Short mmCIF file of C-alpha atoms in Angstrom, two decimals:
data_model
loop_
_atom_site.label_atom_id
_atom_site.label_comp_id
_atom_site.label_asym_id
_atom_site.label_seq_id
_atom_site.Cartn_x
_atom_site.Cartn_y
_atom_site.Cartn_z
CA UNK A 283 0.94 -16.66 -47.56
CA UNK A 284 -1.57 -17.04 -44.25
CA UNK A 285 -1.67 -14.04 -41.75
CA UNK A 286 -3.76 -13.69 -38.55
CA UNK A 287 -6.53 -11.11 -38.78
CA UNK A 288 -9.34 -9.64 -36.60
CA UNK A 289 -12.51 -10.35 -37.91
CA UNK A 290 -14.42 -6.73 -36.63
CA UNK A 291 -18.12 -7.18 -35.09
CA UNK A 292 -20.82 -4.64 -34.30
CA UNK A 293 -18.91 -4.72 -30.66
CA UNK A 294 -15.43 -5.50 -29.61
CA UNK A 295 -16.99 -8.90 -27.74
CA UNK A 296 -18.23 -10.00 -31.22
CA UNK A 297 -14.53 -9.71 -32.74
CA UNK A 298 -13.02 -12.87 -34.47
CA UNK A 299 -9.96 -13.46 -34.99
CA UNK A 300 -8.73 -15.67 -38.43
CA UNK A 301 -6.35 -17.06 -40.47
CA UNK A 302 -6.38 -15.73 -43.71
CA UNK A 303 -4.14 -15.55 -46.96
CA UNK A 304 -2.64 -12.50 -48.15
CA UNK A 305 0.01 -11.33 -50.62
CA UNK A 306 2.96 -9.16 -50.22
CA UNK A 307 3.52 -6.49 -52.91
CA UNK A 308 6.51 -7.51 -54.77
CA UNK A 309 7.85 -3.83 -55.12
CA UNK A 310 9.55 -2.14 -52.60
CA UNK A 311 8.80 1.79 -51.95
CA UNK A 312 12.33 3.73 -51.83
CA UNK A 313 12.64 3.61 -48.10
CA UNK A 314 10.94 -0.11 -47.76
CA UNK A 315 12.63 -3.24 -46.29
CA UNK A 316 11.33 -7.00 -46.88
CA UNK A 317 11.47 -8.79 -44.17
CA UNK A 318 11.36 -12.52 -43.15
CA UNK A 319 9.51 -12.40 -39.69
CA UNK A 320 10.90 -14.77 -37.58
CA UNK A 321 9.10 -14.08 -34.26
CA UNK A 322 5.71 -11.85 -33.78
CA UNK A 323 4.51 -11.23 -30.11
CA UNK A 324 0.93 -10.60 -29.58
CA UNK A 325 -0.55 -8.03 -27.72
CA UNK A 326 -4.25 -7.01 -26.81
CA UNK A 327 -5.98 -5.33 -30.24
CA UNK A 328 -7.33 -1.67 -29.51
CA UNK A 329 -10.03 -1.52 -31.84
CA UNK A 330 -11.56 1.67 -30.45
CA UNK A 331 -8.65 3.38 -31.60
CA UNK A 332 -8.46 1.96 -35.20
CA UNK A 333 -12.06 3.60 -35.05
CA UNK A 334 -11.19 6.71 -33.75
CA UNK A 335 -8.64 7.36 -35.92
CA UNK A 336 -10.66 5.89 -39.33
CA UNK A 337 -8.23 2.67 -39.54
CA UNK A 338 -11.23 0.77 -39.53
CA UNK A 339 -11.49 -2.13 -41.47
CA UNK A 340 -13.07 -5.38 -41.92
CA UNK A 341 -10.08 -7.32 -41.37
CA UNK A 342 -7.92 -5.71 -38.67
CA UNK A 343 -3.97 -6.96 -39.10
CA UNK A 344 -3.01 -8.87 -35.89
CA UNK A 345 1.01 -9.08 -34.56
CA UNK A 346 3.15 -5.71 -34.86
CA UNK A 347 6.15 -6.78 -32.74
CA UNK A 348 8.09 -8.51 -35.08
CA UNK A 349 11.36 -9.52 -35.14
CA UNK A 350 13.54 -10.70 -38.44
CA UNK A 351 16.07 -10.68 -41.28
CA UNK A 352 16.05 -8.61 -44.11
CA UNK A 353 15.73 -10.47 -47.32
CA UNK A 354 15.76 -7.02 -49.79
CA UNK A 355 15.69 -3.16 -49.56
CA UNK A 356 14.47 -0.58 -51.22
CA UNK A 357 17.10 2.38 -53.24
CA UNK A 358 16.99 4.87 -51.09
CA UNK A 359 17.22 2.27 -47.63
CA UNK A 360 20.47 3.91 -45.63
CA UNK A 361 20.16 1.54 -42.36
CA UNK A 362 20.10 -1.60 -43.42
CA UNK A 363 20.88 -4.29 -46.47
CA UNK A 364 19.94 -8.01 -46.48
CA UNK A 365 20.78 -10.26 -43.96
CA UNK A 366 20.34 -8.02 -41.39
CA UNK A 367 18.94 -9.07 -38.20
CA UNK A 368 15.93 -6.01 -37.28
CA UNK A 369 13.47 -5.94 -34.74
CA UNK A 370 10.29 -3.11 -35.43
CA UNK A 371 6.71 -2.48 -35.05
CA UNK A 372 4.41 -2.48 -37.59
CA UNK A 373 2.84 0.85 -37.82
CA UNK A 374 -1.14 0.90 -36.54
CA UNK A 375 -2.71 1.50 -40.31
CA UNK A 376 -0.12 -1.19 -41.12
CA UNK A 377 -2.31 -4.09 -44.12
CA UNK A 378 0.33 -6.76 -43.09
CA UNK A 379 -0.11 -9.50 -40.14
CA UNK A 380 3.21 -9.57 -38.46
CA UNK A 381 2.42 -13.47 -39.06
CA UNK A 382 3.29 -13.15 -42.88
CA UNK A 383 6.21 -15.23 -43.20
CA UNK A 384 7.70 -11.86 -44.81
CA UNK A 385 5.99 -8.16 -44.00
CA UNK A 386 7.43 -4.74 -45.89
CA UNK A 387 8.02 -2.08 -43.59
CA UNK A 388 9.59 1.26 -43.75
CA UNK A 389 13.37 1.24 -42.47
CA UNK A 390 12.36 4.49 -39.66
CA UNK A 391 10.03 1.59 -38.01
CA UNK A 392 13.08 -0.74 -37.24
CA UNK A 393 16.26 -1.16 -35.36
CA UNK A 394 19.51 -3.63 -35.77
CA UNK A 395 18.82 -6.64 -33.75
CA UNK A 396 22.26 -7.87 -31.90
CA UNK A 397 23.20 -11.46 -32.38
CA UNK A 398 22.89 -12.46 -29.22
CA UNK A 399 19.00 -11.65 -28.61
CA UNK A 400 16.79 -14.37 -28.79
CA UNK A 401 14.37 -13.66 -31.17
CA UNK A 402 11.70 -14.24 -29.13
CA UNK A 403 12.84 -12.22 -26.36
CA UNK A 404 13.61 -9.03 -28.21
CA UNK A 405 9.86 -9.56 -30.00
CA UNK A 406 8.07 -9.88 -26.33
CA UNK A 407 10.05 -6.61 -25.38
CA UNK A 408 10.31 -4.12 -27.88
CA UNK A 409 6.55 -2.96 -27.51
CA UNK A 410 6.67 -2.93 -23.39
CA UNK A 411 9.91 -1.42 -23.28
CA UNK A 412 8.79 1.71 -25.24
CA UNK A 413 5.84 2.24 -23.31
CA UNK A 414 8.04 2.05 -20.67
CA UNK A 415 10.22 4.28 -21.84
CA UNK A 416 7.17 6.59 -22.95
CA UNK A 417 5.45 6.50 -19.21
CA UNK A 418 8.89 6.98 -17.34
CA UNK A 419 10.91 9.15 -19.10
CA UNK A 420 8.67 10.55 -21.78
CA UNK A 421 5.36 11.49 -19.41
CA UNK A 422 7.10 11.46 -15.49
CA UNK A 423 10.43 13.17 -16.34
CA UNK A 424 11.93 10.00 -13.97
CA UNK A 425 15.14 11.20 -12.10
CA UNK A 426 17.05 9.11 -9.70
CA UNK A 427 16.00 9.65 -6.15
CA UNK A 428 12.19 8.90 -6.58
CA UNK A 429 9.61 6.30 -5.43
CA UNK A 430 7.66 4.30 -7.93
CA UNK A 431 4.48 2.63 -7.88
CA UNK A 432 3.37 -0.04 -10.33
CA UNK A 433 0.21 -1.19 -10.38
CA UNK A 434 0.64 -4.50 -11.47
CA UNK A 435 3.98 -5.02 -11.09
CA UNK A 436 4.28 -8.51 -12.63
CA UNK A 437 2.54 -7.83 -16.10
CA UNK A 438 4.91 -7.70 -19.20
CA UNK A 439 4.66 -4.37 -19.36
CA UNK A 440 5.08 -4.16 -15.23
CA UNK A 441 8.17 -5.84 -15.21
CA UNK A 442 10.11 -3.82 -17.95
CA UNK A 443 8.88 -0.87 -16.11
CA UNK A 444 10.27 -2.13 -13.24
CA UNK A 445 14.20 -3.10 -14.18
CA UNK A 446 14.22 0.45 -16.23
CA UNK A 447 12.97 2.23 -13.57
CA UNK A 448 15.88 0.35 -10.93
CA UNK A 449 18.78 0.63 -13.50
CA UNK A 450 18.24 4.79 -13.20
CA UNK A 451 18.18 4.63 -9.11
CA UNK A 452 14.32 4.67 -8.58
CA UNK A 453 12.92 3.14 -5.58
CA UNK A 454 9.90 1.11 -6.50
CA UNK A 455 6.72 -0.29 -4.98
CA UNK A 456 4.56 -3.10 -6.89
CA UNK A 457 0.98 -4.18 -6.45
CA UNK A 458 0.36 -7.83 -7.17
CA UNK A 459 -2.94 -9.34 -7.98
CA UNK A 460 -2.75 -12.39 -6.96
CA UNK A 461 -0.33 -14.81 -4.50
CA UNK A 462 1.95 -16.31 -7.47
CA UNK A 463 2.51 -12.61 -8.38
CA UNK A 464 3.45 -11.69 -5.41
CA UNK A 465 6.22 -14.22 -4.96
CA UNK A 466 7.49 -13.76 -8.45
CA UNK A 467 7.92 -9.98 -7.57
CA UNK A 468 9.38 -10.80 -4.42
CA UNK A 469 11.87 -13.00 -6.60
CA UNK A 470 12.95 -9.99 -8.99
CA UNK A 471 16.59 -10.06 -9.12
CA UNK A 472 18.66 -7.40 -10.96
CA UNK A 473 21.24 -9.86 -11.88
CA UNK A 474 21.45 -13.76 -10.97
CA UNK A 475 23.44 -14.49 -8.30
CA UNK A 476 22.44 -11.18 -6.84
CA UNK A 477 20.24 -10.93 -3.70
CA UNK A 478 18.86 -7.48 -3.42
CA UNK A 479 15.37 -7.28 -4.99
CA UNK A 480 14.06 -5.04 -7.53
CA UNK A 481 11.26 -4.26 -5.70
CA UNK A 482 11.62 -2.42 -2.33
CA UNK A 483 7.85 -3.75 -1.38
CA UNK A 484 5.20 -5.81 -3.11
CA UNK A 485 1.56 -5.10 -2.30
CA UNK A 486 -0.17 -7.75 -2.49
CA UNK A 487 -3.87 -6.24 -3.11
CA UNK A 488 -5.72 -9.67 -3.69
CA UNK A 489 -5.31 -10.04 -0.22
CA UNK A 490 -8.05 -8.07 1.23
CA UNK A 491 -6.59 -7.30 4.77
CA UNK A 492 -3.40 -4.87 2.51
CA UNK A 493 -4.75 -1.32 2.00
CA UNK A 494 -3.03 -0.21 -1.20
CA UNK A 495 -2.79 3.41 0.03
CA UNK A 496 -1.67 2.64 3.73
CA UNK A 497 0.86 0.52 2.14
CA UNK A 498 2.69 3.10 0.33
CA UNK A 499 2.19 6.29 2.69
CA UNK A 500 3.85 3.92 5.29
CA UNK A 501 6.65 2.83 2.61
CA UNK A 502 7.35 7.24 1.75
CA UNK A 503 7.02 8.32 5.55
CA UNK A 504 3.37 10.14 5.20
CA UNK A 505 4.83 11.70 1.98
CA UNK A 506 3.35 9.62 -1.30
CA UNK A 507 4.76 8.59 -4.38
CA UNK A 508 6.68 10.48 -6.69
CA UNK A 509 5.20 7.92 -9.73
CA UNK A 510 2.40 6.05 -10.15
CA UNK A 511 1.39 3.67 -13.34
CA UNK A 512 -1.69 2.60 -13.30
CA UNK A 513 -2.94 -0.68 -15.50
CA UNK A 514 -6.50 0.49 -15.46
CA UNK A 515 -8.22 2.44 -13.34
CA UNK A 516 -12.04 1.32 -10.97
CA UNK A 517 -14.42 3.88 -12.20
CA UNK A 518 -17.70 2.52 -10.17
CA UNK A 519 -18.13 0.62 -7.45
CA UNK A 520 -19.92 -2.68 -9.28
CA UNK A 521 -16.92 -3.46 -12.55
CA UNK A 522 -16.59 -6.79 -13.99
CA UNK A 523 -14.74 -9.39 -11.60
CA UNK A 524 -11.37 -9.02 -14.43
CA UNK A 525 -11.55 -5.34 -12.85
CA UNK A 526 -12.42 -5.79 -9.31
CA UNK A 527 -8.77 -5.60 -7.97
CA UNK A 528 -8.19 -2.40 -10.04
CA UNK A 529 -7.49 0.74 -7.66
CA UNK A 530 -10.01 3.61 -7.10
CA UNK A 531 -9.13 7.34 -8.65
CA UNK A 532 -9.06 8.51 -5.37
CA UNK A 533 -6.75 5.76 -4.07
CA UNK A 534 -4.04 7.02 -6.69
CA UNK A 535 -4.80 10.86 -5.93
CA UNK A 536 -4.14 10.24 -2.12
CA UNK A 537 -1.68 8.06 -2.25
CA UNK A 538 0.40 10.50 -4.97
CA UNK A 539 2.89 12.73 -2.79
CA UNK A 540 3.46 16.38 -4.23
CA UNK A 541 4.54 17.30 -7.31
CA UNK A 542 3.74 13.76 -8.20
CA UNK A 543 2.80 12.72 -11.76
CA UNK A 544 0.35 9.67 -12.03
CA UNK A 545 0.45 8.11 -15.69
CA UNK A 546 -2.72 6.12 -16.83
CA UNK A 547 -4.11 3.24 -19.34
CA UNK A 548 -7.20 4.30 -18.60
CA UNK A 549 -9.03 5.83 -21.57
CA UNK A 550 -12.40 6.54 -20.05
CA UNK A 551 -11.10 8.22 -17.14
CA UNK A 552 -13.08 11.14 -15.35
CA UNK A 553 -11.96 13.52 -12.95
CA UNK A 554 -14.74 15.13 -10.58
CA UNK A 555 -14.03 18.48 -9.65
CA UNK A 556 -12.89 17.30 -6.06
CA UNK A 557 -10.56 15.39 -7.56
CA UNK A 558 -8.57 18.25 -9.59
CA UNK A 559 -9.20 19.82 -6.44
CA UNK A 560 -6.58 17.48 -5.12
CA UNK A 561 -4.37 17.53 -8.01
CA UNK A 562 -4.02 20.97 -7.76
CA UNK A 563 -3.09 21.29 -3.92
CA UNK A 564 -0.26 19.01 -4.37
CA UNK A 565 0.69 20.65 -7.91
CA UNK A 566 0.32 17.09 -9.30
CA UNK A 567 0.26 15.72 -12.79
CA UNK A 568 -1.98 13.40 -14.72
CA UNK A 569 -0.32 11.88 -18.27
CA UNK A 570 -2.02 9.03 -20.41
CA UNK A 571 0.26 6.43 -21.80
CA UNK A 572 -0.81 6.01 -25.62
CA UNK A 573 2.68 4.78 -27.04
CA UNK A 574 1.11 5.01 -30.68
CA UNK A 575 1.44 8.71 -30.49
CA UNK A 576 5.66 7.81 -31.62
CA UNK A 577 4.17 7.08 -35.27
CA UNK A 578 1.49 10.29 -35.04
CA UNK A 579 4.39 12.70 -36.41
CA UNK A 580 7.86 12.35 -38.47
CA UNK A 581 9.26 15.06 -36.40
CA UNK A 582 9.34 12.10 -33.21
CA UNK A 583 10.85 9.50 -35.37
CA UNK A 584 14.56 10.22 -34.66
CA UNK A 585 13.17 9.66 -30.85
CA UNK A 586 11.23 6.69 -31.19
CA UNK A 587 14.40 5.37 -33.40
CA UNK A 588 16.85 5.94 -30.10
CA UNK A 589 14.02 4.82 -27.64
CA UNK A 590 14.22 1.47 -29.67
CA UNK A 591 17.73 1.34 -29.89
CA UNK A 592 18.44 1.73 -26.30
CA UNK A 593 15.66 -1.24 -25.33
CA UNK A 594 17.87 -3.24 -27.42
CA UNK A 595 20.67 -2.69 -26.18
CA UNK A 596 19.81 -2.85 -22.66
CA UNK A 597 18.52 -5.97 -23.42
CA UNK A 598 21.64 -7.37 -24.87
CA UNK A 599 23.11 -6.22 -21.54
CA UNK A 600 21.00 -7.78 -19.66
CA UNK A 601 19.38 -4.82 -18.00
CA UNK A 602 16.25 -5.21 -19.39
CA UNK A 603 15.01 -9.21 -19.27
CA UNK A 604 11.37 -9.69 -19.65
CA UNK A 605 9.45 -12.56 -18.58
CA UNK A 606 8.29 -14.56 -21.42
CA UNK A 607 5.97 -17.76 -21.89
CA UNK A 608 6.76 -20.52 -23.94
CA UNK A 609 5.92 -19.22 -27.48
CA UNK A 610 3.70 -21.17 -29.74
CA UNK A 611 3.44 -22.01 -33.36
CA UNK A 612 1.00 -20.47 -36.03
CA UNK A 613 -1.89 -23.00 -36.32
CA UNK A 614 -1.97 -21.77 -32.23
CA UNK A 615 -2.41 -18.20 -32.97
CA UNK A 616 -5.93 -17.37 -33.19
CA UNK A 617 -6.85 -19.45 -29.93
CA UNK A 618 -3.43 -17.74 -28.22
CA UNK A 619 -4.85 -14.43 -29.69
CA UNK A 620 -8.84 -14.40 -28.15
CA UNK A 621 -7.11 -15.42 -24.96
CA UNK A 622 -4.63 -12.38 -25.21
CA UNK A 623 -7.47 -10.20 -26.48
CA UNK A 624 -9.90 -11.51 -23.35
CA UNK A 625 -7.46 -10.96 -20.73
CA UNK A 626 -6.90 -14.56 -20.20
CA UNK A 627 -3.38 -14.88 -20.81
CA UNK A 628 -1.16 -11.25 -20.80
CA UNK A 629 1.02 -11.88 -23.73
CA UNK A 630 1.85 -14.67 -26.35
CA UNK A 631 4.69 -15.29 -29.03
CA UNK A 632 4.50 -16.79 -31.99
CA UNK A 633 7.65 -18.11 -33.82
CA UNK A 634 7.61 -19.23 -37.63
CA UNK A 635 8.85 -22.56 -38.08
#
């Protein structure tokens, strides 16, 4: 059986990624379930924090979003029994490609899957929509009545944060990155046939006559943002063109109103002391989103379990509906996974035919 791995280099630019075989254990642990993967959506590989946390290994498992029926379960499996239809992600130390044809998984790292769901759209969802549900309700304590800013709005992970942010009576602002964004977040429609948009404003910062920060102080009334998610934060003034459009710290501090909480991707942020200066004198907040933290203790699994359960089923109402590409087969997967993993492409699926 053929899974896609990550081939580790001395840096993360020398990583390759491979098809290689593998074998699935044939005995089940008591609270194991064998599934047959249908559909595995790729996202970018963190490798820094399979090092920081002494997962590393020569070959690095690629494709955790999986989506599938049960074939067998373990004795002591309560949730499910085979034929099942379960959606999960593979947990981070996890051996297994979510390629495999099957995977083993323990039952707390799944959820039913209702009939209805495509499989590829509940496998390009389930890992956006919890870090959705991690930076919104988790990190910001969201409440109806605030303003929202995503910074790039029209990213996977943008656009779940987006419709879950709407469905609980947020007001939201978007940045776009580049002209096509900007009209597909102009577009955003709750509901077909409906004509109110998602977004109350799109910023579009690739044009360079929109100021990011004038933009939303005008939007709040002088006031500022109640929210802000970041996709990466400009550290220095010369980054990497990939990076360029990225907003400055200082932007997001200004442009945050009080009692404000600003989430962030960025793991290499630093604060100056003027900065916290700032933070302070609006009593503001600063959270990082790490949604691998759900698998850090058993005490969180009963809330990671009803985080996935409610993506699921506000999917299969139609209140969640992410925007998905064209998925691909396997012998695509390591080319679809180096563009994934060099920012060339956001997301990819893979189905199993």
């Amino acid at each position: 059986m053929k899974g896609l791995y990550c081939k580790v280099g001395e840096t993360a630019a020398e990583a390759k990624f491979v098809i290689q075989e593998t074998n699935v254990p044939s005995a089940l642990g008591s609270n194991q379930v064998k599934v047959q993967v249908k559909a595995c959506a790729l996202s970018p590989l963190d490798l820094k924090l399979h090092e920081d946390l002494k997962f590393q290994k020569d070959l690095v498992p690629v494709g955790r979003e999986i989506v599938g029926i049960v074939l067998q379960v373990g004795p002591k499996v309560t949730f499910f029994q085979p034929d099942d239809e379960v959606v999960g992600i593979l947990p981070l130390d996890t051996a297994m490609s979510g390629l495999c044809d099957t995977v083993i998984i323990n039952e707390n790292h799944l959820v039913q899957k209702p009939e209805k769901l495509r499989w590829v759209e509940v496998a390009g969802a389930i890992r956006d929509g919890l870090r959705a549900y991690t930076a919104l309700h988790t990190l910001a304590r969201m409440a109806s009545g605030h303003t929202l800013l995503v910074l790039d709005g029209a990213s996977p992970f943008g656009v779940l944060a987006i419709q879950l942010a709407h469905s609980h009576g947020v007001k939201v602002l978007a940045s776009a990155l580049s002209s096509e964004d900007h009209k597909f977040l102009e577009q955003l429609r709750p509901s077909v046939g409906v004509r109110e948009s998602l977004v109350a404003r799109v910023i579009g910062v690739w044009d360079a006559k929109v100021d990011l920060v004038d933009s939303c102080l005008e939007e709040t009334g002088g006031l500022g943002v109640d929210i802000v998610i970041d996709s990466g934060v400009r550290l220095h003034e010369e980054e990497p063109e990939a990076r360029c459009l990225l907003p400055y710290k200082h932007d997001i501090i200004t442009l945050l109103g009080v009692g404000g909480h600003w989430v962030t991707t960025e793991q290499n942020l630093q604060l100056d002391p003027p900065d916290s200066r700032s933070l302070f004198l609006k009593a503001a907040s600063l959270s990082f989103l790490n949604e691998e933290v759900w698998g850090a203790s058993s005490a969180r699994q009963g809330r990671y379990l009803h985080i996935m359960k409610d993506i699921v089923e506000k999917l299969s109402t139609g209140t969640l509906r992410p925007q998905l590409e064209d998925p691909v087969p396997l012998y695509d997967a390591t080319v679809s996974m180096e563009m994934v993993q060099k920012n060339q492409v956001r997301k990819r699926l893979v189905i199993q035919l």
